[in-house]
Coordinates of C-alpha atoms in Angstrom, one line a residue:
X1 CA 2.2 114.1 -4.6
X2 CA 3.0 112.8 -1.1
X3 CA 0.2 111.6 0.9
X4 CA 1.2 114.5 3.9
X5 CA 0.5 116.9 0.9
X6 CA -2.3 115.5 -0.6
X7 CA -4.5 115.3 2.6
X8 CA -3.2 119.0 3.6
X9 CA -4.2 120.4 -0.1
X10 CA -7.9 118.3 0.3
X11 CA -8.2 120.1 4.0
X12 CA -7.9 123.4 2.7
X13 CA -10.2 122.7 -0.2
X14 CA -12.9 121.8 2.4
X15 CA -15.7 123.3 3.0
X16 CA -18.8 122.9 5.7
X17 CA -19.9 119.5 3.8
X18 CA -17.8 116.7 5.4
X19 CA -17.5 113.6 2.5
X20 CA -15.6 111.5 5.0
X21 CA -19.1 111.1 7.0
X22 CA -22.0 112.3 4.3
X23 CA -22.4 114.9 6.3
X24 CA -23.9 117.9 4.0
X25 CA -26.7 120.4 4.6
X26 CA -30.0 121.7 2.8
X27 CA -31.1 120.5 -0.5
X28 CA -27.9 118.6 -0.9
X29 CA -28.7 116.6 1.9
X30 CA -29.5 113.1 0.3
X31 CA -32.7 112.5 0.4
X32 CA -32.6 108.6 0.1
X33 CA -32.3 107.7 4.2
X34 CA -32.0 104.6 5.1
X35 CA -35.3 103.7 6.6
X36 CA -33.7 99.9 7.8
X37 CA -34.1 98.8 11.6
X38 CA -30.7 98.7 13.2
X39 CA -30.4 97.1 16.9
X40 CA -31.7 99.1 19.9
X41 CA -28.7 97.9 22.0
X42 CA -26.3 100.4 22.5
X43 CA -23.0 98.7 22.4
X44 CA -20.5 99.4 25.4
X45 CA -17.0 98.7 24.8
X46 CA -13.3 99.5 26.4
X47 CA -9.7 98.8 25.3
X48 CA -8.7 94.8 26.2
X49 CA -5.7 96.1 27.5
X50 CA -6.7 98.8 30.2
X51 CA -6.1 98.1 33.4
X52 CA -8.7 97.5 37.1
X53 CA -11.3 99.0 36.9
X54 CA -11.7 100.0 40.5
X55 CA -11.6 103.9 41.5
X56 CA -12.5 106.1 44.0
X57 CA -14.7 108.9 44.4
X58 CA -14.6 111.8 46.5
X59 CA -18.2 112.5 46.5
X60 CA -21.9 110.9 46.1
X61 CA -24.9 112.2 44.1
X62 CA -27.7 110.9 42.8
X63 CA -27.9 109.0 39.3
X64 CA -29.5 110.5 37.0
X65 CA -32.1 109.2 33.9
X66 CA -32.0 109.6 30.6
X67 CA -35.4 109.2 29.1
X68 CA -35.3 110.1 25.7
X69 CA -35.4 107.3 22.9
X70 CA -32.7 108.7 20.9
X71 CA -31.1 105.9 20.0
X72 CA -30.4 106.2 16.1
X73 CA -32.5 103.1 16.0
X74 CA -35.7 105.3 16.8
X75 CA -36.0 106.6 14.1
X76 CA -37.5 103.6 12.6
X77 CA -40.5 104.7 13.9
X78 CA -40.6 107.9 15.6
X79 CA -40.1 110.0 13.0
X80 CA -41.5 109.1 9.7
X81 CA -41.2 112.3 7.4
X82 CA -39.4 115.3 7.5
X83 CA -41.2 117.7 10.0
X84 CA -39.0 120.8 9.5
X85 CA -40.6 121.4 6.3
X86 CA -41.6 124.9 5.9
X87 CA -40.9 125.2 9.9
X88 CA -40.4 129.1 11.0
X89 CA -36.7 129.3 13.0
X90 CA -38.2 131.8 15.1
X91 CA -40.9 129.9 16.2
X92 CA -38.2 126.4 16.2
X93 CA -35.9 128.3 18.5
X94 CA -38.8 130.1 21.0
X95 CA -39.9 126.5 22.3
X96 CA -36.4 124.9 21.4
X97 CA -35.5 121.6 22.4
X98 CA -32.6 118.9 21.6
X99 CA -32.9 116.6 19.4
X100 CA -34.4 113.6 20.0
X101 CA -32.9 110.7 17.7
X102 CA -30.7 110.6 14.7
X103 CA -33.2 110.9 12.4
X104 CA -34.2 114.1 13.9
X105 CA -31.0 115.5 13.6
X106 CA -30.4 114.1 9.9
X107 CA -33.7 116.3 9.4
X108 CA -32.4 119.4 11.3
X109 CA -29.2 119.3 9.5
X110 CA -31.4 119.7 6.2
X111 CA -32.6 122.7 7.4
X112 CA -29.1 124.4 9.1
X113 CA -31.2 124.0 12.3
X114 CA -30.0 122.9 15.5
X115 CA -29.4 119.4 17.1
X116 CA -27.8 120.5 20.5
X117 CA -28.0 122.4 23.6
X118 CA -27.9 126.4 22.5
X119 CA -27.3 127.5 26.6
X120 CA -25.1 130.0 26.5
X121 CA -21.6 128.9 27.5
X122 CA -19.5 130.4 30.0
X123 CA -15.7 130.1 29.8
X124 CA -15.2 127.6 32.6
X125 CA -16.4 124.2 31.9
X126 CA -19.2 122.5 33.8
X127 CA -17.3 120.1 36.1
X128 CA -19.0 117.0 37.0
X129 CA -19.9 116.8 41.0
X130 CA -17.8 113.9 41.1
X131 CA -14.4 113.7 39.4
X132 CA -12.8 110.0 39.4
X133 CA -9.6 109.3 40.2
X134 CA -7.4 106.2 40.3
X135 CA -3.9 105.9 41.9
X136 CA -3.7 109.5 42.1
X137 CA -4.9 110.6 38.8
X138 CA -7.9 111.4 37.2
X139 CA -9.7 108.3 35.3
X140 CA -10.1 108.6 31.7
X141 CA -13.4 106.6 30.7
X142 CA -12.2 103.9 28.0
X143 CA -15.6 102.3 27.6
X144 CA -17.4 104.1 24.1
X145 CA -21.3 104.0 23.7
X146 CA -21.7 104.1 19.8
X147 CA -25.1 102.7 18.2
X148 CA -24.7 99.9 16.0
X149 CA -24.7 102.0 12.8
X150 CA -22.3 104.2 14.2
X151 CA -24.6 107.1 14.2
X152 CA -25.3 107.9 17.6
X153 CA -22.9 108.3 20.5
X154 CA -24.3 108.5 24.2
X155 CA -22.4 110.6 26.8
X156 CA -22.4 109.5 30.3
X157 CA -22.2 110.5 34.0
X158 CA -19.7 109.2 36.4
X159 CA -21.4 106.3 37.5
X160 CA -21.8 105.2 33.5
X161 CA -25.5 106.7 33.7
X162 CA -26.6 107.8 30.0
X163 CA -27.1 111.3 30.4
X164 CA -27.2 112.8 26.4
X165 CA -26.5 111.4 23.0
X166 CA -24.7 113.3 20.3
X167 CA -25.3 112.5 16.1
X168 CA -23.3 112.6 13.2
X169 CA -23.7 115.3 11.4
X170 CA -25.6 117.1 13.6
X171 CA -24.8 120.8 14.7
X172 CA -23.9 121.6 18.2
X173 CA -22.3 124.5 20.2
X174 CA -22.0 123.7 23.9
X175 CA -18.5 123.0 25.1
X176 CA -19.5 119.5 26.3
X177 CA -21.2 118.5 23.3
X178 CA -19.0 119.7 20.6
X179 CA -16.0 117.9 23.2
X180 CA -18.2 115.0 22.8
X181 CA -18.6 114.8 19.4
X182 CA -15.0 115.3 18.6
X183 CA -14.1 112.5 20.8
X184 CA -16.7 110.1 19.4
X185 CA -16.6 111.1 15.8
X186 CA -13.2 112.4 15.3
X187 CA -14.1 115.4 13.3
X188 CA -16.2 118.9 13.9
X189 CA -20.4 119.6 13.9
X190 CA -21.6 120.7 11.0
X191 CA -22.5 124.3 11.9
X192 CA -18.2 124.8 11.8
X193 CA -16.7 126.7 8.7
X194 CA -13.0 125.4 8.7
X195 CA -12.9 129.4 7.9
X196 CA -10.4 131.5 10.7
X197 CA -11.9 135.1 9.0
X198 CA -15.6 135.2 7.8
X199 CA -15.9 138.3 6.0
X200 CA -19.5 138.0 4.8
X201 CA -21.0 137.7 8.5
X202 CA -22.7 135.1 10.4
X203 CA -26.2 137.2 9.3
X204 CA -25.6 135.5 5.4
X205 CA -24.8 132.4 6.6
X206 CA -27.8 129.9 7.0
X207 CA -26.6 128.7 10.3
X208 CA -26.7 132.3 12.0
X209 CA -25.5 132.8 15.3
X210 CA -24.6 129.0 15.7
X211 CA -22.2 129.4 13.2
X212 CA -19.1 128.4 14.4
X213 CA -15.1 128.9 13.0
X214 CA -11.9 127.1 12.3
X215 CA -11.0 123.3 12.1
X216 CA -7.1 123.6 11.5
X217 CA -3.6 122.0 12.5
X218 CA -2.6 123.3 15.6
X219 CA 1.7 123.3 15.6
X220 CA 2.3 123.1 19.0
X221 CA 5.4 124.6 18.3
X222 CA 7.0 125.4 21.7
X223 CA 10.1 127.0 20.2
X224 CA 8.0 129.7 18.9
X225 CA 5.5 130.0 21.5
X226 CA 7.3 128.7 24.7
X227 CA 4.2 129.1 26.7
X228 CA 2.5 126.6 25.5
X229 CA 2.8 123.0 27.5
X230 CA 3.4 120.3 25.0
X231 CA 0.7 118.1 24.2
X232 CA 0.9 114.3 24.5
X233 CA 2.8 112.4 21.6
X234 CA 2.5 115.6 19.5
X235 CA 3.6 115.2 16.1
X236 CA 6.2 117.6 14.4
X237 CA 8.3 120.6 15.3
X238 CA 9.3 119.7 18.7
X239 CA 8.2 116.1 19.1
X240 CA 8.8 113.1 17.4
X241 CA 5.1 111.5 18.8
X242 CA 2.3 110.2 16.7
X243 CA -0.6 112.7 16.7
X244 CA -1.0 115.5 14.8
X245 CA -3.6 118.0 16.3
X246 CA -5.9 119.8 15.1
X247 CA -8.1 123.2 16.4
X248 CA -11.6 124.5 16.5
X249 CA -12.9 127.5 18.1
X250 CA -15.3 127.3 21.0
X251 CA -17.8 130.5 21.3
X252 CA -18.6 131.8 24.7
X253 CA -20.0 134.4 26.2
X254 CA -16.3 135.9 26.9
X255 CA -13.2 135.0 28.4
X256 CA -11.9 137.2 30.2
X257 CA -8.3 135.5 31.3
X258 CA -6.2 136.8 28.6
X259 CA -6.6 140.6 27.9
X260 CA -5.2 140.1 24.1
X261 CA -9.1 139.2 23.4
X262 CA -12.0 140.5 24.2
X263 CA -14.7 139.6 26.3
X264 CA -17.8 139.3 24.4
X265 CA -19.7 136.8 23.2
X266 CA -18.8 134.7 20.1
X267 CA -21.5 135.4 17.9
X268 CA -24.5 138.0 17.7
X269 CA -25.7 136.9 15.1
X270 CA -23.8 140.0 13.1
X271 CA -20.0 139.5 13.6
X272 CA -18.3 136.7 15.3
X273 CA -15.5 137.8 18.1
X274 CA -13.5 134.3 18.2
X275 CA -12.1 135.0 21.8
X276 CA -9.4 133.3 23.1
X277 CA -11.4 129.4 23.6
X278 CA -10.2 126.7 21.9
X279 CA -10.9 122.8 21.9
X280 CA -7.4 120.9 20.3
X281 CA -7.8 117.4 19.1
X282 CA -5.2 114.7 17.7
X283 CA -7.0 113.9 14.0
X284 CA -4.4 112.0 12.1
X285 CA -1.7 109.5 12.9
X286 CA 1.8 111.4 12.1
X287 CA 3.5 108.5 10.0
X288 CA 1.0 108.3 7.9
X289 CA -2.0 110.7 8.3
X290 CA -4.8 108.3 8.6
X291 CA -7.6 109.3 10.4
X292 CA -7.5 108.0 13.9
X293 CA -10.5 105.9 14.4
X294 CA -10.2 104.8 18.1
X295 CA -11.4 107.0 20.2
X296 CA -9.6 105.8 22.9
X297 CA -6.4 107.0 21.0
X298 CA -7.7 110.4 21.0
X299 CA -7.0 113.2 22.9
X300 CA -9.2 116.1 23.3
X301 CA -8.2 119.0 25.1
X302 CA -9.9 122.4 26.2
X303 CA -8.5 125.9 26.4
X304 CA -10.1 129.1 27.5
X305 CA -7.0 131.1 27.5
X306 CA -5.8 130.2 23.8
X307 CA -2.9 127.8 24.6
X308 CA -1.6 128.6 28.0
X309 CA -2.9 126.2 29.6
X310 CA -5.1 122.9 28.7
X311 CA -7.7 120.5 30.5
X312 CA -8.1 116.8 28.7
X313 CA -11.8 115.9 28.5
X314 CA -12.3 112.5 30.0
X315 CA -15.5 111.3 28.2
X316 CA -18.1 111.5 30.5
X317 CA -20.1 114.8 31.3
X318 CA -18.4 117.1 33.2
X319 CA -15.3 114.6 33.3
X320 CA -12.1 117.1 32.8
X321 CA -8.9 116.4 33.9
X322 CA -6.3 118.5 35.5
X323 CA -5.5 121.6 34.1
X324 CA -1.9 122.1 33.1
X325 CA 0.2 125.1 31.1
X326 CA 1.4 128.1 31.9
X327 CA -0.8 130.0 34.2
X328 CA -1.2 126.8 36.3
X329 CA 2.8 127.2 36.5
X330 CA 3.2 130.7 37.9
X331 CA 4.0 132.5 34.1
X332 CA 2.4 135.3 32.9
X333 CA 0.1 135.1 30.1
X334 CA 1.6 134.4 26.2
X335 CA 4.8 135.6 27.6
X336 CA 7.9 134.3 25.8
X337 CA 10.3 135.7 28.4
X338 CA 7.7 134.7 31.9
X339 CA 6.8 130.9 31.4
X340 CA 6.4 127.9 33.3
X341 CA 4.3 125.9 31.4
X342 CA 3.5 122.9 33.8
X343 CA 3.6 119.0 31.6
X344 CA 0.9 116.9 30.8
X345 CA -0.9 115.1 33.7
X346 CA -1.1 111.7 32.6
X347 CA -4.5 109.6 33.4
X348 CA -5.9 106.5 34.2
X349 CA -7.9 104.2 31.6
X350 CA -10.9 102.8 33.7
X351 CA -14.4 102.2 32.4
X352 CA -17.2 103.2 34.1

């Protein structure tokens, strides 16, 4: 069996347990964690090769703090056993807040409980007050904030502020954390079903209305569907690049900019209404699907109007790039007879 087929017949055999990363939920959650002291230091570092540093800004705010001891290395000692035991979800969600360190989101994972914001989300993402640019584009932050054990990945603000943290394994929702995690993990939350149709409900599934659906190859195939813009060194049908994407859906409370789907929210809790929002995310390498491990190799992109147009999440909060596709070009929407999909926007590596 060829390795393109092998890795395509393991996808579809997956399920919500990722073995690439451990990541598995309720009583098959190991319970043998590791209770060893990693180093405190969050390690900062950028691609060798990227260029000045220097940008501009076209506007000022205040930094802002990031209080919380969440790196993974705190859970060493503030969390010493399992307090989700016997916990009531109504009662978890009522006075809800984020999780705190890795360990308490190892522990929420065990329960299908949540490790991220749960705000609702709009269609539109939540643009940063200040947007970098550099030489006419907008900057791409190249610097990564892992943990030593790789467990923990702190999000930023423009001025290289800590502002969140996102965990392995943990299960998120909001469009800036799940963009987050894709970017520093290279794979979905747990709380995602790989699923497209889930016929038993979200009300039989332990993760409820934060269920979320699909983790698939997206084709990009601009033959068939000439309004889409291509994506950068695509891999397959039209393009002879080096990244094969993949999809996952993003739930909001509606989009209302393409009238083929409804504007509802994703999930009640009942049925899921997947909507038209989508993050795509270059997974493998094309020549020889491997896993691409940089993140500064991957591309994440956002839709909210399910592939007309795209906006590259820049790895900071609130850091999007440019949109570009169709609408931005004048066509009309998923037309295969009115497009003008507009071309990538290219950007410029800086670290903040």
């Amino acid at each position: 069996m060829s390795k393109k087929r092998a890795v395509l017949t393991c996808l579809l055999l997956t399920s919500i347990i990722y073995v690439a990363y451990g990541c598995q939920t309720g009583s098959s959650l190991s319970s043998s964690f590791s209770s060893s002291k990693t180093s405190s230091v969050i390690s900062s570092s950028s691609s060798a090769a990227s260029s000045s540093s220097s940008f501009s800004v076209s506007s000022s705010s205040s930094s802002s703090s990031y209080s919380s001891s969440s790196d993974s290395s705190s859970y060493s000692s503030s969390i010493s056993d399992d307090p989700y035991v016997n916990v009531d979800s109504t009662a978890f969600y009522a006075s809800y807040t984020p999780a705190t360190s890795y360990k308490d989101s190892y522990y929420r994972t065990k329960h299908y409980l949540m490790s991220g914001s749960i705000s609702s989300q709009d269609q539109n993402p939540t643009y940063s007050s200040t947007r970098l640019t550099k030489d006419g584009k907008y900057v791409r932050n190249n610097s990564s904030y892992y943990s030593e054990d790789k467990k923990t990945y702190s999000v930023v603000d423009y001025e290289g502020n800590v502002v969140n943290q996102i965990y392995r394994c943990g299960a998120y929702v909001t469009l800036e954390d799940v963009a987050s995690y894709v970017y520093a993990f290279g794979d979905v939350p747990i709380n995602y079903n790989t699923n497209t149709i889930y016929t038993s409900g979200p009300s039989s599934d332990p993760w409820g209305k934060y269920l979320r659906l699909n983790h698939n190859y997206f084709s990009g195939n601009t033959s068939k569907y000439p309004y889409e813009p291509e994506l950068p060194d695509a891999y397959g049908n039209n393009s002879s690049g080096q990244h094969v994407y993949y999809e996952i859906d993003i739930g909001t409370t509606g989009t209302d900019c393409d009238p083929n789907y409804a504007s509802v929210i994703y999930n009640n809790g009942t049925t899921i209404n997947r909507g038209a929002a989508r993050i795509v995310y270059s997974r493998y390498y094309g020549n020889d699907w491997d896993d691409i491990t940089d993140c500064n190799q991957r591309y994440v992109f956002y839709t909210n109007n399910h592939y007309n147009d795209f906006e590259e999440y820049l790895n900071y909060q609130g850091g999007w790039g440019k949109k570009f596709g169709n609408i931005t070009g004048g066509g009309t929407i998923s037309s295969k007879t009115d497009y003008n999909p507009t071309s990538y926007p290219s950007t410029a590596y800086a670290s903040l």
